[in-house]
């Protein structure tokens, strides 16, 4: 199971934060052959949908692989990934996040969806551990920033996130000085996520061929 899980993790563009836990859950709650099939189909579902969001995966599995819905539901409930502690706010917030993601140009959209999934997963993990989670509004503000940046670089002819550099980021920040601080916080979080997941090889905010005190760093000197 571990070998198969690791193989699929390498094939997925962005490995879900819950992937290892799902593998362990299947090993202890399902027959070996059934667990292996469930793992394979779940990985294909993540690849096909381009998301690791539990609600989205369950919706798609109900249409394409109904039998997979049960092990996925059991796991997501067991790990409180389907909890809605804020009642009706969560479905409404999910719809607002989806509108922001859909506004991103198609070639750049999968990375933004993965970033949104990561932010939501961080929120769930914080709630599960009894820590202070990010506010839903904060997540939306971060997605606003990445959406606006995506529209900016797409208009400049960038076909992917990998080609974005410090100059592009500085030009984006210069568009609206009043929003510079908010934008900078969102950019830092997104670029760190993109670098950590292999979407970009070098974090443009830390480009080694520029002086340490770049204009991007000076844009908001007290932001860390």
CSV table of C-alpha atoms in Angstrom, one decimal:
chain,number,residue,atom,x,y,z
A,1,UNK,CA,0.0,0.0,0.0
A,2,UNK,CA,2.8,2.4,0.9
A,3,UNK,CA,4.5,1.8,-2.4
A,4,UNK,CA,1.4,2.4,-4.4
A,5,UNK,CA,0.5,5.5,-2.4
A,6,UNK,CA,4.0,6.9,-3.0
A,7,UNK,CA,3.7,6.2,-6.7
A,8,UNK,CA,0.4,7.9,-7.0
A,9,UNK,CA,1.7,10.8,-4.9
A,10,UNK,CA,4.4,11.4,-7.5
A,11,UNK,CA,1.9,11.3,-10.3
A,12,UNK,CA,-0.5,13.8,-8.8
A,13,UNK,CA,0.3,17.4,-9.6
A,14,UNK,CA,-0.3,18.3,-5.9
A,15,UNK,CA,-0.4,15.6,-3.3
A,16,UNK,CA,-3.4,16.1,-0.9
A,17,UNK,CA,-2.4,17.0,2.7
A,18,UNK,CA,-4.6,14.1,3.8
A,19,UNK,CA,-3.1,11.5,1.4
A,20,UNK,CA,-0.9,9.6,3.9
A,21,UNK,CA,-3.7,9.6,6.5
A,22,UNK,CA,-6.1,8.2,3.8
A,23,UNK,CA,-3.6,5.4,3.0
A,24,UNK,CA,-3.3,4.5,6.7
A,25,UNK,CA,-7.1,4.6,7.1
A,26,UNK,CA,-7.7,2.2,4.2
A,27,UNK,CA,-5.1,-0.2,5.5
A,28,UNK,CA,-6.9,-0.5,8.8
A,29,UNK,CA,-10.5,-0.3,7.6
A,30,UNK,CA,-10.6,-2.2,4.3
A,31,UNK,CA,-9.5,-5.5,2.8
A,32,UNK,CA,-6.1,-5.2,1.1
A,33,UNK,CA,-7.3,-5.6,-2.5
A,34,UNK,CA,-10.3,-3.3,-1.9
A,35,UNK,CA,-8.0,-0.7,-0.2
A,36,UNK,CA,-5.5,-0.8,-3.1
A,37,UNK,CA,-8.3,-0.2,-5.6
A,38,UNK,CA,-9.8,2.6,-3.5
A,39,UNK,CA,-6.4,4.3,-3.3
A,40,UNK,CA,-5.9,4.1,-7.1
A,41,UNK,CA,-9.3,5.4,-7.9
A,42,UNK,CA,-9.0,8.2,-5.4
A,43,UNK,CA,-5.7,9.3,-6.9
A,44,UNK,CA,-7.2,9.3,-10.4
A,45,UNK,CA,-10.2,11.3,-9.1
A,46,UNK,CA,-7.8,14.0,-7.6
A,47,UNK,CA,-5.9,14.1,-11.0
A,48,UNK,CA,-9.1,14.3,-13.1
A,49,UNK,CA,-10.7,17.0,-10.9
A,50,UNK,CA,-7.6,19.0,-10.2
A,51,UNK,CA,-8.6,19.4,-6.5
A,52,UNK,CA,-8.2,17.7,-3.2
A,53,UNK,CA,-11.3,19.3,-1.7
A,54,UNK,CA,-13.4,16.6,0.1
A,55,UNK,CA,-16.8,18.0,-1.0
A,56,UNK,CA,-15.8,18.3,-4.6
A,57,UNK,CA,-14.3,14.8,-4.7
A,58,UNK,CA,-17.4,13.3,-3.2
A,59,UNK,CA,-19.6,15.0,-5.7
A,60,UNK,CA,-17.5,13.7,-8.6
A,61,UNK,CA,-17.1,10.2,-7.2
A,62,UNK,CA,-20.9,9.9,-6.8
A,63,UNK,CA,-21.1,10.4,-10.6
A,64,UNK,CA,-18.1,8.4,-11.8
A,65,UNK,CA,-17.3,5.8,-9.1
A,66,UNK,CA,-20.2,5.5,-6.7
A,67,UNK,CA,-18.6,2.7,-4.8
A,68,UNK,CA,-15.7,5.0,-3.9
A,69,UNK,CA,-18.0,7.5,-2.1
A,70,UNK,CA,-18.3,5.2,0.9
A,71,UNK,CA,-14.6,4.9,1.8
A,72,UNK,CA,-14.0,8.5,1.0
A,73,UNK,CA,-16.9,9.6,3.2
A,74,UNK,CA,-15.9,7.4,6.1
A,75,UNK,CA,-12.4,8.8,6.0
A,76,UNK,CA,-13.3,12.5,5.6
A,77,UNK,CA,-15.8,12.2,8.5
A,78,UNK,CA,-13.3,10.3,10.6
A,79,UNK,CA,-10.8,13.1,10.1
A,80,UNK,CA,-13.4,15.9,10.4
A,81,UNK,CA,-12.7,17.1,6.9
A,82,UNK,CA,-16.4,17.4,6.2
A,83,UNK,CA,-17.3,19.2,9.4
A,84,UNK,CA,-19.0,22.6,9.0
A,85,UNK,CA,-18.5,24.3,12.4
A,86,UNK,CA,-19.7,27.6,11.0
A,87,UNK,CA,-23.0,26.3,9.8
A,88,UNK,CA,-24.3,27.9,6.6
A,89,UNK,CA,-21.2,30.1,6.2
A,90,UNK,CA,-19.1,27.2,4.8
A,91,UNK,CA,-21.2,26.4,1.7
A,92,UNK,CA,-21.6,30.0,1.0
A,93,UNK,CA,-17.8,30.6,1.5
A,94,UNK,CA,-17.1,27.6,-0.8
A,95,UNK,CA,-19.2,29.1,-3.5
A,96,UNK,CA,-17.4,32.4,-3.2
A,97,UNK,CA,-14.0,30.7,-3.4
A,98,UNK,CA,-15.1,28.8,-6.5
A,99,UNK,CA,-16.2,32.1,-8.2
A,100,UNK,CA,-12.7,33.5,-7.5
A,101,UNK,CA,-11.0,30.4,-8.9
A,102,UNK,CA,-13.1,30.3,-12.0
A,103,UNK,CA,-12.2,34.0,-12.7
A,104,UNK,CA,-8.5,32.9,-13.1
A,105,UNK,CA,-7.4,32.2,-16.7
A,106,UNK,CA,-7.6,28.5,-17.4
A,107,UNK,CA,-3.8,27.8,-17.8
A,108,UNK,CA,-3.2,29.3,-14.3
A,109,UNK,CA,-6.3,28.0,-12.6
A,110,UNK,CA,-5.1,24.5,-11.3
A,111,UNK,CA,-2.4,26.1,-9.2
A,112,UNK,CA,-4.9,28.6,-7.7
A,113,UNK,CA,-7.3,25.8,-6.9
A,114,UNK,CA,-4.5,23.8,-5.2
A,115,UNK,CA,-3.7,26.9,-3.2
A,116,UNK,CA,-7.3,27.3,-2.1
A,117,UNK,CA,-7.4,23.7,-1.1
A,118,UNK,CA,-4.3,24.1,1.0
A,119,UNK,CA,-5.7,27.2,2.8
A,120,UNK,CA,-9.0,25.3,3.6
A,121,UNK,CA,-7.0,22.3,4.8
A,122,UNK,CA,-4.9,24.5,7.0
A,123,UNK,CA,-8.1,25.9,8.5
A,124,UNK,CA,-9.5,22.4,9.2
A,125,UNK,CA,-6.3,21.3,10.7
A,126,UNK,CA,-6.1,24.3,13.0
A,127,UNK,CA,-9.7,23.7,14.2
A,128,UNK,CA,-9.0,20.0,14.8
A,129,UNK,CA,-5.9,20.8,16.9
A,130,UNK,CA,-7.7,23.5,18.8
A,131,UNK,CA,-5.7,26.3,17.3
A,132,UNK,CA,-6.9,29.6,16.0
A,133,UNK,CA,-7.9,29.0,12.3
A,134,UNK,CA,-7.7,31.4,9.5
A,135,UNK,CA,-10.9,33.3,8.9
A,136,UNK,CA,-12.9,32.4,5.8
A,137,UNK,CA,-12.7,36.1,4.8
A,138,UNK,CA,-8.9,36.0,5.0
A,139,UNK,CA,-8.8,33.0,2.7
A,140,UNK,CA,-11.0,34.9,0.2
A,141,UNK,CA,-8.7,38.0,0.4
A,142,UNK,CA,-5.7,35.7,-0.4
A,143,UNK,CA,-7.6,34.3,-3.4
A,144,UNK,CA,-8.5,37.8,-4.5
A,145,UNK,CA,-4.8,38.7,-4.6
A,146,UNK,CA,-3.8,35.5,-6.6
A,147,UNK,CA,-6.7,36.0,-9.0
A,148,UNK,CA,-5.7,39.6,-9.7
A,149,UNK,CA,-2.1,38.6,-10.1
A,150,UNK,CA,-3.1,35.8,-12.5
A,151,UNK,CA,-5.1,38.2,-14.6
A,152,UNK,CA,-2.2,40.6,-14.7
A,153,UNK,CA,0.5,38.1,-15.7
A,154,UNK,CA,-1.8,36.4,-18.2
A,155,UNK,CA,-2.4,39.8,-19.9
A,156,UNK,CA,1.4,40.1,-20.0
A,157,UNK,CA,1.7,36.9,-22.0
A,158,UNK,CA,2.8,34.5,-19.3
A,159,UNK,CA,1.7,30.9,-20.2
A,160,UNK,CA,2.4,29.5,-16.7
A,161,UNK,CA,3.3,30.5,-13.2
A,162,UNK,CA,6.9,29.1,-13.7
A,163,UNK,CA,7.8,32.1,-15.9
A,164,UNK,CA,6.8,34.8,-13.3
A,165,UNK,CA,9.7,36.9,-12.0
A,166,UNK,CA,10.4,39.7,-9.5
A,167,UNK,CA,9.8,42.4,-12.1
A,168,UNK,CA,6.3,41.0,-12.8
A,169,UNK,CA,5.5,41.1,-9.1
A,170,UNK,CA,6.8,44.6,-8.7
A,171,UNK,CA,4.7,45.8,-11.6
A,172,UNK,CA,1.7,44.2,-10.1
A,173,UNK,CA,2.2,45.8,-6.7
A,174,UNK,CA,2.7,49.2,-8.3
A,175,UNK,CA,-0.8,49.0,-9.8
A,176,UNK,CA,-2.5,49.9,-6.6
A,177,UNK,CA,-0.4,51.3,-3.8
A,178,UNK,CA,-3.4,51.4,-1.4
A,179,UNK,CA,-3.6,47.6,-1.6
A,180,UNK,CA,0.1,46.9,-1.6
A,181,UNK,CA,0.3,45.6,2.0
A,182,UNK,CA,-2.6,43.2,1.5
A,183,UNK,CA,-1.4,42.0,-1.9
A,184,UNK,CA,2.1,41.5,-0.6
A,185,UNK,CA,0.9,39.2,2.2
A,186,UNK,CA,-1.1,37.1,-0.3
A,187,UNK,CA,1.8,36.9,-2.7
A,188,UNK,CA,4.2,35.7,-0.1
A,189,UNK,CA,1.8,33.0,1.0
A,190,UNK,CA,1.0,31.8,-2.6
A,191,UNK,CA,4.6,31.9,-3.8
A,192,UNK,CA,5.8,29.9,-0.7
A,193,UNK,CA,3.1,27.3,-1.5
A,194,UNK,CA,4.0,27.2,-5.2
A,195,UNK,CA,7.7,26.8,-4.4
A,196,UNK,CA,7.0,24.1,-1.8
A,197,UNK,CA,4.8,22.1,-4.1
A,198,UNK,CA,7.2,22.3,-7.0
A,199,UNK,CA,5.0,24.6,-9.2
A,200,UNK,CA,7.9,27.0,-9.4
A,201,UNK,CA,11.6,26.1,-9.0
A,202,UNK,CA,12.6,29.4,-7.5
A,203,UNK,CA,10.6,31.7,-5.3
A,204,UNK,CA,10.6,35.1,-7.2
A,205,UNK,CA,10.5,36.9,-3.9
A,206,UNK,CA,13.9,35.4,-3.1
A,207,UNK,CA,15.5,35.5,-6.5
A,208,UNK,CA,19.2,35.1,-5.9
A,209,UNK,CA,20.4,37.2,-8.9
A,210,UNK,CA,18.9,40.4,-7.4
A,211,UNK,CA,20.2,42.5,-4.5
A,212,UNK,CA,18.8,41.3,-1.1
A,213,UNK,CA,16.8,44.5,-0.6
A,214,UNK,CA,14.6,44.3,-3.7
A,215,UNK,CA,11.8,46.7,-4.4
A,216,UNK,CA,9.4,43.9,-3.6
A,217,UNK,CA,10.8,43.5,-0.2
A,218,UNK,CA,10.9,47.2,0.4
A,219,UNK,CA,7.2,47.5,-0.7
A,220,UNK,CA,6.1,46.7,2.8
A,221,UNK,CA,9.2,46.6,5.0
A,222,UNK,CA,7.4,45.7,8.2
A,223,UNK,CA,5.6,42.7,6.7
A,224,UNK,CA,7.1,39.3,7.3
